[in-house]
PDB file of C-alpha atoms in Angstrom:
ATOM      1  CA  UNK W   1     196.952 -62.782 182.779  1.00 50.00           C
ATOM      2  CA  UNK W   2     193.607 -62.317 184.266  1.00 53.00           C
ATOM      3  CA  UNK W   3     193.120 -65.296 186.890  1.00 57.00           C
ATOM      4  CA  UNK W   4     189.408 -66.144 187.298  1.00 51.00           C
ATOM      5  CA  UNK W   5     187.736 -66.580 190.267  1.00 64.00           C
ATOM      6  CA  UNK W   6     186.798 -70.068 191.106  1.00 64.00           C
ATOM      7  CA  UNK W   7     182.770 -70.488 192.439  1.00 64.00           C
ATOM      8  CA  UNK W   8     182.182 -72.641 195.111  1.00 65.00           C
ATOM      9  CA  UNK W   9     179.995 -74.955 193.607  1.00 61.00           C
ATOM     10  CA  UNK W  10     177.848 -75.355 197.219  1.00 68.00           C
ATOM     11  CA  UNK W  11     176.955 -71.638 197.260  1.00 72.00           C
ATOM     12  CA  UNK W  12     174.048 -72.109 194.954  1.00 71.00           C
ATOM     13  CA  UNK W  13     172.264 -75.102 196.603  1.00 70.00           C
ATOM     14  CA  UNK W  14     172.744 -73.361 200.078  1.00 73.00           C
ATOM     15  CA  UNK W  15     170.911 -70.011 198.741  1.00 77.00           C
ATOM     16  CA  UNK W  16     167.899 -72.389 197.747  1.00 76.00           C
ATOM     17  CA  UNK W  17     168.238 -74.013 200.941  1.00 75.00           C
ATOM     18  CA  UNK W  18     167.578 -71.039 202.890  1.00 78.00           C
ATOM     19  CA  UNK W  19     165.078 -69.503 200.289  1.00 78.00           C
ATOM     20  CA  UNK W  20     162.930 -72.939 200.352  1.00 77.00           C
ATOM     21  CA  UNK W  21     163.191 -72.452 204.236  1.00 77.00           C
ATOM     22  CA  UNK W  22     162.379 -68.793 204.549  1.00 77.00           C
ATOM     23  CA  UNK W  23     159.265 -69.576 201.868  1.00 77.00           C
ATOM     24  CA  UNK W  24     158.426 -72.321 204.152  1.00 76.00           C
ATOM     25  CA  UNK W  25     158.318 -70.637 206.750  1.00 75.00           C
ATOM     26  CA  UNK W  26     155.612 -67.855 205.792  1.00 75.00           C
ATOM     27  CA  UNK W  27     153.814 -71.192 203.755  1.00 73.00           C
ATOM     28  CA  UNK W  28     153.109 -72.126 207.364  1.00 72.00           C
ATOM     29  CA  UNK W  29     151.556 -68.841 208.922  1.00 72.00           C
ATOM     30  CA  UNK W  30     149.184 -69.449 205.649  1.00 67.00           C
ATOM     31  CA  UNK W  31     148.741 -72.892 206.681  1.00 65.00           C
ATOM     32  CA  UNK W  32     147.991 -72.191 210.349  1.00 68.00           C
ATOM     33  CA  UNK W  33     145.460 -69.551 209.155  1.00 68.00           C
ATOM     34  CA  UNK W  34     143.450 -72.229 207.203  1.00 60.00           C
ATOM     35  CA  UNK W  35     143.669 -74.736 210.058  1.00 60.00           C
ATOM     36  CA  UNK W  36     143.019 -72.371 213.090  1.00 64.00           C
ATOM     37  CA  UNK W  37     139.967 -70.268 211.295  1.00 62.00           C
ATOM     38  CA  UNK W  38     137.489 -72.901 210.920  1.00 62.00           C
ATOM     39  CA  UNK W  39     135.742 -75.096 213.446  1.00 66.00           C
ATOM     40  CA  UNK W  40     133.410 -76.460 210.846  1.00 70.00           C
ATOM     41  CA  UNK W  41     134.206 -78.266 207.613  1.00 77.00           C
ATOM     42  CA  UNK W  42     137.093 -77.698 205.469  1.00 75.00           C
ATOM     43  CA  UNK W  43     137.032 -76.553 202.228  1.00 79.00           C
ATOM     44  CA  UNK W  44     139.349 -77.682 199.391  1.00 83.00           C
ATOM     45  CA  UNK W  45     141.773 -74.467 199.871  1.00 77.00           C
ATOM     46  CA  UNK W  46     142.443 -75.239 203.184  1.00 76.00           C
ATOM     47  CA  UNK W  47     143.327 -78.957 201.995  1.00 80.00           C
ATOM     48  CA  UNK W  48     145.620 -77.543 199.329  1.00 81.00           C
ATOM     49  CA  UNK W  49     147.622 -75.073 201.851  1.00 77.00           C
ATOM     50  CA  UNK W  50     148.170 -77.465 204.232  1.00 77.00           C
ATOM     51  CA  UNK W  51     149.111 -80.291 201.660  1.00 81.00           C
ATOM     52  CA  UNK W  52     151.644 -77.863 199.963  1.00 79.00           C
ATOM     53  CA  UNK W  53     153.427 -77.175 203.255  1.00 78.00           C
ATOM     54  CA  UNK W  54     153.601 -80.560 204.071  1.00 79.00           C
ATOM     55  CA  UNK W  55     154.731 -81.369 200.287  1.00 83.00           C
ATOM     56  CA  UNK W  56     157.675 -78.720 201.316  1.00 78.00           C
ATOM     57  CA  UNK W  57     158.473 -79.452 204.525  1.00 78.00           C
ATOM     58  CA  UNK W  58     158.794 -82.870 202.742  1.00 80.00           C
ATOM     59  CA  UNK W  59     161.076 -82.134 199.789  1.00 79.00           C
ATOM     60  CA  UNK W  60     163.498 -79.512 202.474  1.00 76.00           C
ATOM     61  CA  UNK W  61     163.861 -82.083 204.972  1.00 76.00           C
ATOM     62  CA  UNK W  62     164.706 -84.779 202.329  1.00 78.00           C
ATOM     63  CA  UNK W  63     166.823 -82.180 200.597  1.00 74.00           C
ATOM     64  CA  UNK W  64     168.914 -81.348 204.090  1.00 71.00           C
ATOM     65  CA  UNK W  65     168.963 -84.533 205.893  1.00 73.00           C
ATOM     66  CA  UNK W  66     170.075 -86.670 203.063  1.00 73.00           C
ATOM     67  CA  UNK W  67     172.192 -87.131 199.548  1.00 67.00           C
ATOM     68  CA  UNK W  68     168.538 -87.594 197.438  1.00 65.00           C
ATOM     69  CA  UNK W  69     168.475 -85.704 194.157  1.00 65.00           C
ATOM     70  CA  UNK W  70     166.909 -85.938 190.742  1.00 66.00           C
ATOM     71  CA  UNK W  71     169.653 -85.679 188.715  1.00 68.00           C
ATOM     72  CA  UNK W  72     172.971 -86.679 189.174  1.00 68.00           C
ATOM     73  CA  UNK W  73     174.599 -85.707 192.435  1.00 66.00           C
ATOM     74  CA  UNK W  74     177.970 -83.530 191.589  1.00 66.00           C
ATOM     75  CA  UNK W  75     181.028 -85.483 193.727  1.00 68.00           C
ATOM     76  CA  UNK W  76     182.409 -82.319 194.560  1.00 65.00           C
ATOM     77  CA  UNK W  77     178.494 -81.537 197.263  1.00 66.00           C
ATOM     78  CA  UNK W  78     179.079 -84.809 198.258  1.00 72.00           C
ATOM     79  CA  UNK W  79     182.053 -85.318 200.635  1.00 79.00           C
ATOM     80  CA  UNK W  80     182.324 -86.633 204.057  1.00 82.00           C
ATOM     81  CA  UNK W  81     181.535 -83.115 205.112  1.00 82.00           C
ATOM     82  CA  UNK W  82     178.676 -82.738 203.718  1.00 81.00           C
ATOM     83  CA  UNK W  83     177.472 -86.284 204.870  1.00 83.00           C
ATOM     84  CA  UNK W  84     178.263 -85.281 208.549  1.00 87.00           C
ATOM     85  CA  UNK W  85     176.595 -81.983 207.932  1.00 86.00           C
ATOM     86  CA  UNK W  86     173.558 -83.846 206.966  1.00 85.00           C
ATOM     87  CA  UNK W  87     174.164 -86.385 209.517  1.00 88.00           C
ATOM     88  CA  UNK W  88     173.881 -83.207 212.179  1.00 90.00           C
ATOM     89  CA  UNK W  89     171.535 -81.214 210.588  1.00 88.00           C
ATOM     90  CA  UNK W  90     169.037 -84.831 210.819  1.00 87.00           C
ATOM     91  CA  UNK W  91     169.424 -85.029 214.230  1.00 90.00           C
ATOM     92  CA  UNK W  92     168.604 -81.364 215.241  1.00 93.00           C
ATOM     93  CA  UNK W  93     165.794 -81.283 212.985  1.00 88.00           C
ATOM     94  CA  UNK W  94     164.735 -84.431 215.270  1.00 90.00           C
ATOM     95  CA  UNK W  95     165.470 -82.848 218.513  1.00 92.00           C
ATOM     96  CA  UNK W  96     163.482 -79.499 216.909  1.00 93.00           C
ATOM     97  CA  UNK W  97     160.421 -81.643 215.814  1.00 90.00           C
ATOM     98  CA  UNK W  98     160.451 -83.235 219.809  1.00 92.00           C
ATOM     99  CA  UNK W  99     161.166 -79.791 221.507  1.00 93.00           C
ATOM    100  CA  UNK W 100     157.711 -78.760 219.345  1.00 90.00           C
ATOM    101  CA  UNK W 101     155.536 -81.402 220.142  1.00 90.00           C
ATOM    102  CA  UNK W 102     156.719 -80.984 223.894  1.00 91.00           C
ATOM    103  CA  UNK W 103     155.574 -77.914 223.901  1.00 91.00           C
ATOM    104  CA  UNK W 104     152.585 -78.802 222.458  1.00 88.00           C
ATOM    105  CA  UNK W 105     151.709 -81.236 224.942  1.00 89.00           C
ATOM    106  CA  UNK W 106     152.338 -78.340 227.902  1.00 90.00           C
ATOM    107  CA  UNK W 107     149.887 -76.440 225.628  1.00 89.00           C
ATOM    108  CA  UNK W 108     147.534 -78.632 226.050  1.00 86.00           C
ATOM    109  CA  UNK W 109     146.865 -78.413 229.452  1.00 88.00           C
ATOM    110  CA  UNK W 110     146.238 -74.873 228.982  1.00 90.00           C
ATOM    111  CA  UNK W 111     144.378 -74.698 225.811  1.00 87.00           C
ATOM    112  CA  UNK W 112     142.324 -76.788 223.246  1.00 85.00           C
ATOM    113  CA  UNK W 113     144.504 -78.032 220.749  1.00 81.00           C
ATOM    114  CA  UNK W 114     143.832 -80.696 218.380  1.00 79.00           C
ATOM    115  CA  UNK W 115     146.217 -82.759 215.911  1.00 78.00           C
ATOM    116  CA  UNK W 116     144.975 -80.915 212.878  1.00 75.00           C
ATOM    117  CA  UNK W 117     146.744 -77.717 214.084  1.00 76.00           C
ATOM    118  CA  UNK W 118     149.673 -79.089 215.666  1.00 83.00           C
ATOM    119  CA  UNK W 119     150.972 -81.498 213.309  1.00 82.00           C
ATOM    120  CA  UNK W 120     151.608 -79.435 209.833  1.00 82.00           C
ATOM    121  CA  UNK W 121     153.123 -76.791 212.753  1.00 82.00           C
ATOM    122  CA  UNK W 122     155.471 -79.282 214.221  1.00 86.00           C
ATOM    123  CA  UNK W 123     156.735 -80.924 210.968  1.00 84.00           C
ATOM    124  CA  UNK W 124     157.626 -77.275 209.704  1.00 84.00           C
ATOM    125  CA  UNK W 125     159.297 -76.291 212.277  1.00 87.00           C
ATOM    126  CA  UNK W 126     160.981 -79.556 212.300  1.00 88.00           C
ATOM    127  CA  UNK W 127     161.903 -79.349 208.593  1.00 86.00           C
ATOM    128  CA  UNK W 128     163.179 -75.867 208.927  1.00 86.00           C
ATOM    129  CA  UNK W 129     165.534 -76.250 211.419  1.00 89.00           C
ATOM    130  CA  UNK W 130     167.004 -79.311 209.609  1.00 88.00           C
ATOM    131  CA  UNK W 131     166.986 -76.856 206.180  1.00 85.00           C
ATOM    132  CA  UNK W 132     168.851 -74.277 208.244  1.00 87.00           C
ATOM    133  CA  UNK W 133     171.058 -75.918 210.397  1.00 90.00           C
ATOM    134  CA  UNK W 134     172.164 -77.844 207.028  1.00 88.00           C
ATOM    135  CA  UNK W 135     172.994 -74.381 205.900  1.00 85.00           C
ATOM    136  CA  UNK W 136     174.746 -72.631 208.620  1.00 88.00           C
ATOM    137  CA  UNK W 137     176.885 -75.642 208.999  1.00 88.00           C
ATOM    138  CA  UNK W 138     178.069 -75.894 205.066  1.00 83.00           C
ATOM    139  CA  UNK W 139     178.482 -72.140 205.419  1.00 83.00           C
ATOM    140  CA  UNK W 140     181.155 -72.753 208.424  1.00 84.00           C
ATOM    141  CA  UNK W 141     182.791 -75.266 206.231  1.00 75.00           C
ATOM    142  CA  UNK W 142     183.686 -73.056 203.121  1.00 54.00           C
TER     143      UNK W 142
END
């Protein structure tokens, strides 16, 4: 008898994890291009590629650092491992999101930067490493 390989049910939702990241990630260099190019008005491109990386910086960050879903949460992603791994992946997010804005206010001495171009940088990178410490951590649990 043929025995059939059982799939780890977490496998899939840690791919998107890291593919939402990664595609977050070059969302922002598009999103930094439309903030740092202009010093006049905006127009209503640069509002819509800012608002999407915010919108996914959102929904990866929600999606990491705690047990929301849409549909019905499968008991077998929801242990106490994954809880702690959320739990952790929360706080370094936090501590990422600080370590940014520090150096952003070191910046500042030396250069002119404005909230506009720091914030949507500084809640990426925040939301990112929350996204991929989520996944590195659920990877070390398999």
């Amino acid at each position: 008898m043929v025995e059939a390989k059982q799939r780890d049910p977490s496998l899939r939702r840690r791919r998107t994890l890291t593919a939402s990241a990664a595609v977050l990630l070059m969302a922002a260099g598009g999103a930094a291009e439309a903030v740092a190019s202009h010093d006049g008005q905006w127009r209503l491109i640069d509002w819509v590629r800012v608002g999407a990386v915010l919108f996914l910086a959102l929904v990866i960050s929600l999606r990491a650092t705690t047990s929301f879903s849409l549909r019905a949460r499968d008991p077998a992603l929801d242990d106490e491992l994954a809880r702690a791994n959320r739990a952790s992946a929360a706080a370094f997010g936090f501590w990422a999101l600080f370590a940014c804005m520090a150096a952003a206010f070191v910046g500042s001495f030396f250069f002119e930067l404005r909230v506009v171009e720091i914030a949507p940088t500084a809640l990426v990178i925040g939301a990112a490493a929350a996204g991929l410490r989520f996944v590195l951590l659920e990877r070390q649990g398999e």
